[in-house]
């Protein structure tokens, strides 16, 4: 059993690592096409971001591998494949529930990691990306990686979710993690500054966190930032090249 769990963890580590390389690499290529020169002079930083991200992939792979093995072999989790097992209205509800709970966990652990002691220990690695690039989405110290790695694997033990919806959660997590760090805004202005933008986090909102550090802590939604008075609105982007 232990060997099978280890194999599952290694497989998930490989999946997370390849997903990171393909997604971040794809958006880095897109950045080169649409914002040529934006990452000029940042290659040492990007190399560091990739190394830390691959370390994080190994950490993310362990709980994911355990959960996957438990689901497939012992039925430990609440993941289901029969779409008729729950009403159809539960599909979007479960999606929102997972995203909201993930966002809530992220907000409060993120604020905790900005306490000076824990910032030095756990969060400095991520903020060494100045400005962040498409490669920075998983550039975490192991302590921070652990806080992020356990959320979804824990939720699947308690909250029913269809396997396809779980895949959508992971897609949104990956997509938002990368696009929020690209250094430019992928979404149209009418969305960012419109009604949806008042509740959703995009690169423009997260950029201000990387500029000021003490605001805009959320991952998907601006709910907790607005409720707790830490929402400072959207930020701006620098010209191509490294910040001084």
PDB file of C-alpha atoms in Angstrom:
ATOM      1  CA  UNK A   1       0.000   0.000   0.000  1.00  0.00           C
ATOM      2  CA  UNK A   2       2.767   2.425   0.919  1.00  0.00           C
ATOM      3  CA  UNK A   3       4.507   1.777  -2.394  1.00  0.00           C
ATOM      4  CA  UNK A   4       1.276   2.451  -4.286  1.00  0.00           C
ATOM      5  CA  UNK A   5       0.772   5.735  -2.421  1.00  0.00           C
ATOM      6  CA  UNK A   6       4.341   6.791  -3.202  1.00  0.00           C
ATOM      7  CA  UNK A   7       3.827   5.984  -6.877  1.00  0.00           C
ATOM      8  CA  UNK A   8       0.597   7.997  -6.866  1.00  0.00           C
ATOM      9  CA  UNK A   9       2.358  10.951  -5.232  1.00  0.00           C
ATOM     10  CA  UNK A  10       5.193  10.783  -7.769  1.00  0.00           C
ATOM     11  CA  UNK A  11       2.694  10.626 -10.627  1.00  0.00           C
ATOM     12  CA  UNK A  12       0.819  13.650  -9.323  1.00  0.00           C
ATOM     13  CA  UNK A  13       4.104  15.505  -8.841  1.00  0.00           C
ATOM     14  CA  UNK A  14       4.916  14.861 -12.499  1.00  0.00           C
ATOM     15  CA  UNK A  15       1.441  16.003 -13.557  1.00  0.00           C
ATOM     16  CA  UNK A  16       1.640  19.216 -11.486  1.00  0.00           C
ATOM     17  CA  UNK A  17       5.154  19.938 -12.749  1.00  0.00           C
ATOM     18  CA  UNK A  18       4.261  19.409 -16.405  1.00  0.00           C
ATOM     19  CA  UNK A  19       1.058  21.430 -15.974  1.00  0.00           C
ATOM     20  CA  UNK A  20       3.099  24.289 -14.537  1.00  0.00           C
ATOM     21  CA  UNK A  21       5.701  24.188 -17.312  1.00  0.00           C
ATOM     22  CA  UNK A  22       3.098  24.043 -20.075  1.00  0.00           C
ATOM     23  CA  UNK A  23       0.803  26.712 -18.615  1.00  0.00           C
ATOM     24  CA  UNK A  24       3.443  29.183 -17.471  1.00  0.00           C
ATOM     25  CA  UNK A  25       5.503  28.506 -20.579  1.00  0.00           C
ATOM     26  CA  UNK A  26       2.473  29.094 -22.777  1.00  0.00           C
ATOM     27  CA  UNK A  27       1.621  32.408 -21.146  1.00  0.00           C
ATOM     28  CA  UNK A  28       5.283  33.451 -21.171  1.00  0.00           C
ATOM     29  CA  UNK A  29       5.280  32.806 -24.927  1.00  0.00           C
ATOM     30  CA  UNK A  30       2.051  34.804 -25.247  1.00  0.00           C
ATOM     31  CA  UNK A  31       3.671  37.632 -23.296  1.00  0.00           C
ATOM     32  CA  UNK A  32       6.609  37.606 -25.689  1.00  0.00           C
ATOM     33  CA  UNK A  33       4.196  38.001 -28.603  1.00  0.00           C
ATOM     34  CA  UNK A  34       1.887  40.626 -27.114  1.00  0.00           C
ATOM     35  CA  UNK A  35       4.268  42.472 -24.771  1.00  0.00           C
ATOM     36  CA  UNK A  36       7.683  42.045 -26.404  1.00  0.00           C
ATOM     37  CA  UNK A  37      10.521  43.019 -24.121  1.00  0.00           C
ATOM     38  CA  UNK A  38       8.431  42.881 -20.932  1.00  0.00           C
ATOM     39  CA  UNK A  39      10.648  40.184 -19.392  1.00  0.00           C
ATOM     40  CA  UNK A  40      13.886  41.544 -20.845  1.00  0.00           C
ATOM     41  CA  UNK A  41      16.691  41.343 -18.289  1.00  0.00           C
ATOM     42  CA  UNK A  42      14.664  39.090 -15.982  1.00  0.00           C
ATOM     43  CA  UNK A  43      16.209  35.745 -16.954  1.00  0.00           C
ATOM     44  CA  UNK A  44      18.045  35.186 -13.622  1.00  0.00           C
ATOM     45  CA  UNK A  45      14.751  35.877 -11.812  1.00  0.00           C
ATOM     46  CA  UNK A  46      12.823  33.579 -14.150  1.00  0.00           C
ATOM     47  CA  UNK A  47      15.366  30.805 -13.597  1.00  0.00           C
ATOM     48  CA  UNK A  48      14.831  31.172  -9.843  1.00  0.00           C
ATOM     49  CA  UNK A  49      11.034  31.206 -10.282  1.00  0.00           C
ATOM     50  CA  UNK A  50      11.139  27.960 -12.270  1.00  0.00           C
ATOM     51  CA  UNK A  51      13.352  26.209  -9.693  1.00  0.00           C
ATOM     52  CA  UNK A  52      11.162  27.208  -6.747  1.00  0.00           C
ATOM     53  CA  UNK A  53       8.027  26.291  -8.709  1.00  0.00           C
ATOM     54  CA  UNK A  54       9.310  22.794  -9.469  1.00  0.00           C
ATOM     55  CA  UNK A  55      10.092  22.311  -5.772  1.00  0.00           C
ATOM     56  CA  UNK A  56       6.509  23.408  -5.073  1.00  0.00           C
ATOM     57  CA  UNK A  57       5.216  20.923  -7.651  1.00  0.00           C
ATOM     58  CA  UNK A  58       6.717  18.100  -5.589  1.00  0.00           C
ATOM     59  CA  UNK A  59       5.021  19.432  -2.453  1.00  0.00           C
ATOM     60  CA  UNK A  60       1.673  19.816  -4.229  1.00  0.00           C
ATOM     61  CA  UNK A  61       1.978  16.312  -5.627  1.00  0.00           C
ATOM     62  CA  UNK A  62       2.138  14.542  -2.256  1.00  0.00           C
ATOM     63  CA  UNK A  63      -1.321  15.374  -0.799  1.00  0.00           C
ATOM     64  CA  UNK A  64      -2.849  15.242  -4.281  1.00  0.00           C
ATOM     65  CA  UNK A  65      -1.375  11.775  -4.796  1.00  0.00           C
ATOM     66  CA  UNK A  66      -2.650  10.543  -1.428  1.00  0.00           C
ATOM     67  CA  UNK A  67      -6.146  11.856  -2.161  1.00  0.00           C
ATOM     68  CA  UNK A  68      -6.141  10.344  -5.655  1.00  0.00           C
ATOM     69  CA  UNK A  69      -5.026   6.946  -4.349  1.00  0.00           C
ATOM     70  CA  UNK A  70      -7.588   7.023  -1.551  1.00  0.00           C
ATOM     71  CA  UNK A  71     -10.360   7.905  -4.010  1.00  0.00           C
ATOM     72  CA  UNK A  72      -9.475   5.202  -6.518  1.00  0.00           C
ATOM     73  CA  UNK A  73      -8.732   2.386  -4.091  1.00  0.00           C
ATOM     74  CA  UNK A  74     -10.649   2.949  -0.870  1.00  0.00           C
ATOM     75  CA  UNK A  75     -13.364   5.454  -1.725  1.00  0.00           C
ATOM     76  CA  UNK A  76     -12.024   7.857   0.897  1.00  0.00           C
ATOM     77  CA  UNK A  77     -13.086  11.056  -0.845  1.00  0.00           C
ATOM     78  CA  UNK A  78     -16.412  12.601  -1.857  1.00  0.00           C
ATOM     79  CA  UNK A  79     -15.428  12.763  -5.533  1.00  0.00           C
ATOM     80  CA  UNK A  80     -18.130  11.214  -7.698  1.00  0.00           C
ATOM     81  CA  UNK A  81     -18.377  10.281 -11.374  1.00  0.00           C
ATOM     82  CA  UNK A  82     -22.105   9.604 -11.766  1.00  0.00           C
ATOM     83  CA  UNK A  83     -23.554  12.959 -12.759  1.00  0.00           C
ATOM     84  CA  UNK A  84     -27.001  11.858 -11.583  1.00  0.00           C
ATOM     85  CA  UNK A  85     -25.763  11.288  -8.033  1.00  0.00           C
ATOM     86  CA  UNK A  86     -26.649  14.898  -7.178  1.00  0.00           C
ATOM     87  CA  UNK A  87     -29.052  17.420  -8.780  1.00  0.00           C
ATOM     88  CA  UNK A  88     -27.624  19.350 -11.720  1.00  0.00           C
ATOM     89  CA  UNK A  89     -27.895  22.619  -9.788  1.00  0.00           C
ATOM     90  CA  UNK A  90     -25.323  21.197  -7.382  1.00  0.00           C
ATOM     91  CA  UNK A  91     -22.619  21.294 -10.086  1.00  0.00           C
ATOM     92  CA  UNK A  92     -22.254  25.122 -10.170  1.00  0.00           C
ATOM     93  CA  UNK A  93     -22.883  25.286  -6.412  1.00  0.00           C
ATOM     94  CA  UNK A  94     -20.009  22.881  -5.723  1.00  0.00           C
ATOM     95  CA  UNK A  95     -17.772  24.848  -8.091  1.00  0.00           C
ATOM     96  CA  UNK A  96     -18.492  28.106  -6.283  1.00  0.00           C
ATOM     97  CA  UNK A  97     -18.154  26.434  -2.868  1.00  0.00           C
ATOM     98  CA  UNK A  98     -14.700  25.084  -3.653  1.00  0.00           C
ATOM     99  CA  UNK A  99     -13.526  28.389  -5.134  1.00  0.00           C
ATOM    100  CA  UNK A 100     -14.897  30.410  -2.222  1.00  0.00           C
ATOM    101  CA  UNK A 101     -13.402  28.142   0.435  1.00  0.00           C
ATOM    102  CA  UNK A 102     -10.077  28.040  -1.403  1.00  0.00           C
ATOM    103  CA  UNK A 103     -10.132  31.819  -1.727  1.00  0.00           C
ATOM    104  CA  UNK A 104     -10.965  32.204   1.984  1.00  0.00           C
ATOM    105  CA  UNK A 105      -8.117  29.905   3.026  1.00  0.00           C
ATOM    106  CA  UNK A 106      -5.745  31.715   0.695  1.00  0.00           C
ATOM    107  CA  UNK A 107      -6.741  35.167   1.959  1.00  0.00           C
ATOM    108  CA  UNK A 108      -6.165  34.378   5.630  1.00  0.00           C
ATOM    109  CA  UNK A 109      -2.989  32.323   5.198  1.00  0.00           C
ATOM    110  CA  UNK A 110      -1.688  35.012   2.846  1.00  0.00           C
ATOM    111  CA  UNK A 111      -2.308  37.712   5.448  1.00  0.00           C
ATOM    112  CA  UNK A 112      -0.646  35.505   8.058  1.00  0.00           C
ATOM    113  CA  UNK A 113       2.429  35.190   5.832  1.00  0.00           C
ATOM    114  CA  UNK A 114       2.680  38.977   5.742  1.00  0.00           C
ATOM    115  CA  UNK A 115       3.332  39.106   9.487  1.00  0.00           C
ATOM    116  CA  UNK A 116       7.005  40.162   9.463  1.00  0.00           C
ATOM    117  CA  UNK A 117       8.365  36.990  11.081  1.00  0.00           C
ATOM    118  CA  UNK A 118       6.499  34.660   8.743  1.00  0.00           C
ATOM    119  CA  UNK A 119       7.108  36.905   5.759  1.00  0.00           C
ATOM    120  CA  UNK A 120      10.861  36.431   6.270  1.00  0.00           C
ATOM    121  CA  UNK A 121      10.465  32.687   6.732  1.00  0.00           C
ATOM    122  CA  UNK A 122       7.833  31.756   4.185  1.00  0.00           C
ATOM    123  CA  UNK A 123       6.803  34.520   1.799  1.00  0.00           C
ATOM    124  CA  UNK A 124       9.956  36.398   0.834  1.00  0.00           C
ATOM    125  CA  UNK A 125      10.647  33.891  -1.937  1.00  0.00           C
ATOM    126  CA  UNK A 126       7.446  34.797  -3.751  1.00  0.00           C
ATOM    127  CA  UNK A 127       7.961  38.544  -3.395  1.00  0.00           C
ATOM    128  CA  UNK A 128      11.503  38.301  -4.729  1.00  0.00           C
ATOM    129  CA  UNK A 129       9.789  38.269  -8.121  1.00  0.00           C
ATOM    130  CA  UNK A 130       9.871  41.997  -8.882  1.00  0.00           C
ATOM    131  CA  UNK A 131       8.041  42.324 -11.155  1.00  0.00           C
ATOM    132  CA  UNK A 132       6.325  38.922 -11.186  1.00  0.00           C
ATOM    133  CA  UNK A 133       6.287  36.993 -14.451  1.00  0.00           C
ATOM    134  CA  UNK A 134       4.182  34.177 -15.862  1.00  0.00           C
ATOM    135  CA  UNK A 135       6.691  31.779 -14.281  1.00  0.00           C
ATOM    136  CA  UNK A 136       6.085  33.092 -10.733  1.00  0.00           C
ATOM    137  CA  UNK A 137       2.681  31.518 -10.033  1.00  0.00           C
ATOM    138  CA  UNK A 138       4.158  28.627  -8.011  1.00  0.00           C
ATOM    139  CA  UNK A 139       7.388  30.261  -6.924  1.00  0.00           C
ATOM    140  CA  UNK A 140       6.961  29.512  -3.209  1.00  0.00           C
ATOM    141  CA  UNK A 141       9.043  28.663  -0.180  1.00  0.00           C
ATOM    142  CA  UNK A 142       8.154  25.104   0.970  1.00  0.00           C
ATOM    143  CA  UNK A 143       6.176  26.469   3.941  1.00  0.00           C
ATOM    144  CA  UNK A 144       3.985  28.518   1.636  1.00  0.00           C
ATOM    145  CA  UNK A 145       3.715  25.631  -0.814  1.00  0.00           C
ATOM    146  CA  UNK A 146       2.401  23.375   1.967  1.00  0.00           C
ATOM    147  CA  UNK A 147      -0.342  25.863   2.876  1.00  0.00           C
ATOM    148  CA  UNK A 148      -1.469  25.920  -0.742  1.00  0.00           C
ATOM    149  CA  UNK A 149      -1.054  22.211  -1.437  1.00  0.00           C
ATOM    150  CA  UNK A 150      -3.392  20.891   1.251  1.00  0.00           C
ATOM    151  CA  UNK A 151      -6.552  22.871   0.469  1.00  0.00           C
ATOM    152  CA  UNK A 152      -8.183  21.049  -2.439  1.00  0.00           C
ATOM    153  CA  UNK A 153      -7.051  17.562  -1.281  1.00  0.00           C
ATOM    154  CA  UNK A 154      -8.668  18.258   2.090  1.00  0.00           C
ATOM    155  CA  UNK A 155     -11.899  19.604   0.611  1.00  0.00           C
ATOM    156  CA  UNK A 156     -12.482  16.466  -1.473  1.00  0.00           C
ATOM    157  CA  UNK A 157     -12.695  14.430   1.727  1.00  0.00           C
ATOM    158  CA  UNK A 158     -15.626  16.476   2.987  1.00  0.00           C
ATOM    159  CA  UNK A 159     -17.540  18.177   0.153  1.00  0.00           C
ATOM    160  CA  UNK A 160     -18.979  16.142  -2.751  1.00  0.00           C
ATOM    161  CA  UNK A 161     -17.726  17.206  -6.161  1.00  0.00           C
ATOM    162  CA  UNK A 162     -18.067  15.712  -9.625  1.00  0.00           C
ATOM    163  CA  UNK A 163     -14.747  14.771 -11.184  1.00  0.00           C
ATOM    164  CA  UNK A 164     -15.333  17.168 -14.110  1.00  0.00           C
ATOM    165  CA  UNK A 165     -16.081  20.067 -11.747  1.00  0.00           C
ATOM    166  CA  UNK A 166     -12.934  19.237  -9.797  1.00  0.00           C
ATOM    167  CA  UNK A 167     -11.010  19.433 -13.046  1.00  0.00           C
ATOM    168  CA  UNK A 168     -12.572  22.850 -13.677  1.00  0.00           C
ATOM    169  CA  UNK A 169     -11.538  24.011 -10.187  1.00  0.00           C
ATOM    170  CA  UNK A 170      -7.948  22.968 -10.898  1.00  0.00           C
ATOM    171  CA  UNK A 171      -8.053  24.671 -14.297  1.00  0.00           C
ATOM    172  CA  UNK A 172      -9.302  27.944 -12.795  1.00  0.00           C
ATOM    173  CA  UNK A 173      -6.710  27.732 -10.014  1.00  0.00           C
ATOM    174  CA  UNK A 174      -3.903  27.270 -12.536  1.00  0.00           C
ATOM    175  CA  UNK A 175      -5.197  29.839 -15.025  1.00  0.00           C
ATOM    176  CA  UNK A 176      -5.744  32.564 -12.412  1.00  0.00           C
ATOM    177  CA  UNK A 177      -2.476  31.801 -10.645  1.00  0.00           C
ATOM    178  CA  UNK A 178      -0.508  32.330 -13.845  1.00  0.00           C
ATOM    179  CA  UNK A 179      -2.445  35.203 -15.412  1.00  0.00           C
ATOM    180  CA  UNK A 180      -2.473  37.190 -12.159  1.00  0.00           C
ATOM    181  CA  UNK A 181       1.342  37.258 -12.225  1.00  0.00           C
ATOM    182  CA  UNK A 182       2.094  37.959 -15.887  1.00  0.00           C
ATOM    183  CA  UNK A 183       2.828  41.646 -15.460  1.00  0.00           C
ATOM    184  CA  UNK A 184       0.059  42.701 -17.850  1.00  0.00           C
ATOM    185  CA  UNK A 185      -3.697  42.391 -17.985  1.00  0.00           C
ATOM    186  CA  UNK A 186      -5.100  39.611 -20.157  1.00  0.00           C
ATOM    187  CA  UNK A 187      -8.746  40.505 -19.538  1.00  0.00           C
ATOM    188  CA  UNK A 188     -10.478  43.376 -21.379  1.00  0.00           C
ATOM    189  CA  UNK A 189     -10.788  46.743 -19.688  1.00  0.00           C
ATOM    190  CA  UNK A 190     -14.601  46.569 -19.566  1.00  0.00           C
ATOM    191  CA  UNK A 191     -14.363  43.426 -17.419  1.00  0.00           C
ATOM    192  CA  UNK A 192     -11.573  44.638 -15.122  1.00  0.00           C
ATOM    193  CA  UNK A 193     -13.221  48.000 -14.457  1.00  0.00           C
ATOM    194  CA  UNK A 194     -16.820  46.866 -14.820  1.00  0.00           C
ATOM    195  CA  UNK A 195     -19.277  45.110 -12.541  1.00  0.00           C
ATOM    196  CA  UNK A 196     -17.477  41.747 -12.681  1.00  0.00           C
ATOM    197  CA  UNK A 197     -14.145  43.381 -11.968  1.00  0.00           C
ATOM    198  CA  UNK A 198     -15.474  44.770  -8.705  1.00  0.00           C
ATOM    199  CA  UNK A 199     -15.789  41.243  -7.379  1.00  0.00           C
ATOM    200  CA  UNK A 200     -13.128  39.271  -9.236  1.00  0.00           C
ATOM    201  CA  UNK A 201      -9.359  39.390  -8.983  1.00  0.00           C
ATOM    202  CA  UNK A 202      -7.270  39.806 -12.110  1.00  0.00           C
ATOM    203  CA  UNK A 203      -3.658  40.783 -12.751  1.00  0.00           C
ATOM    204  CA  UNK A 204      -4.470  44.482 -12.322  1.00  0.00           C
ATOM    205  CA  UNK A 205      -5.711  43.852  -8.789  1.00  0.00           C
ATOM    206  CA  UNK A 206      -2.933  41.455  -7.766  1.00  0.00           C
ATOM    207  CA  UNK A 207      -0.284  43.730  -9.230  1.00  0.00           C
ATOM    208  CA  UNK A 208      -1.034  46.260  -6.506  1.00  0.00           C
ATOM    209  CA  UNK A 209      -0.334  43.604  -3.879  1.00  0.00           C
ATOM    210  CA  UNK A 210       3.135  43.103  -5.355  1.00  0.00           C
ATOM    211  CA  UNK A 211       3.643  46.875  -5.332  1.00  0.00           C
ATOM    212  CA  UNK A 212       2.374  47.660  -1.813  1.00  0.00           C
ATOM    213  CA  UNK A 213       2.498  44.265  -0.007  1.00  0.00           C
ATOM    214  CA  UNK A 214      -0.146  45.233   2.617  1.00  0.00           C
ATOM    215  CA  UNK A 215      -3.302  44.940   0.520  1.00  0.00           C
ATOM    216  CA  UNK A 216      -5.166  42.839  -2.061  1.00  0.00           C
ATOM    217  CA  UNK A 217      -4.555  39.436  -0.491  1.00  0.00           C
ATOM    218  CA  UNK A 218      -7.275  37.435  -2.280  1.00  0.00           C
ATOM    219  CA  UNK A 219      -6.965  34.764  -4.941  1.00  0.00           C
ATOM    220  CA  UNK A 220     -10.217  34.707  -6.933  1.00  0.00           C
ATOM    221  CA  UNK A 221     -12.621  37.142  -5.289  1.00  0.00           C
ATOM    222  CA  UNK A 222     -12.361  40.580  -3.691  1.00  0.00           C
ATOM    223  CA  UNK A 223     -14.901  39.617  -0.995  1.00  0.00           C
ATOM    224  CA  UNK A 224     -12.518  39.261   1.963  1.00  0.00           C
ATOM    225  CA  UNK A 225     -10.399  42.238   0.906  1.00  0.00           C
ATOM    226  CA  UNK A 226     -13.486  44.439   0.765  1.00  0.00           C
ATOM    227  CA  UNK A 227     -14.924  43.063   4.014  1.00  0.00           C
ATOM    228  CA  UNK A 228     -11.651  43.493   5.916  1.00  0.00           C
ATOM    229  CA  UNK A 229     -10.666  46.858   4.428  1.00  0.00           C
ATOM    230  CA  UNK A 230      -7.592  45.555   2.597  1.00  0.00           C
ATOM    231  CA  UNK A 231      -8.818  46.221  -0.941  1.00  0.00           C
ATOM    232  CA  UNK A 232      -6.816  49.011  -2.581  1.00  0.00           C
ATOM    233  CA  UNK A 233      -8.257  48.591  -6.051  1.00  0.00           C
ATOM    234  CA  UNK A 234      -6.297  47.870  -9.199  1.00  0.00           C
ATOM    235  CA  UNK A 235      -2.643  48.654  -9.768  1.00  0.00           C
ATOM    236  CA  UNK A 236      -0.595  49.692 -12.759  1.00  0.00           C
ATOM    237  CA  UNK A 237       2.076  48.021 -14.829  1.00  0.00           C
ATOM    238  CA  UNK A 238       5.644  49.079 -15.522  1.00  0.00           C
ATOM    239  CA  UNK A 239       7.284  49.482 -18.903  1.00  0.00           C
ATOM    240  CA  UNK A 240       9.167  46.482 -20.328  1.00  0.00           C
ATOM    241  CA  UNK A 241      12.281  45.472 -18.435  1.00  0.00           C
ATOM    242  CA  UNK A 242      13.152  44.822 -14.775  1.00  0.00           C
ATOM    243  CA  UNK A 243      12.101  47.184 -12.028  1.00  0.00           C
ATOM    244  CA  UNK A 244      14.870  49.102 -10.339  1.00  0.00           C
TER     245      UNK A 244
END
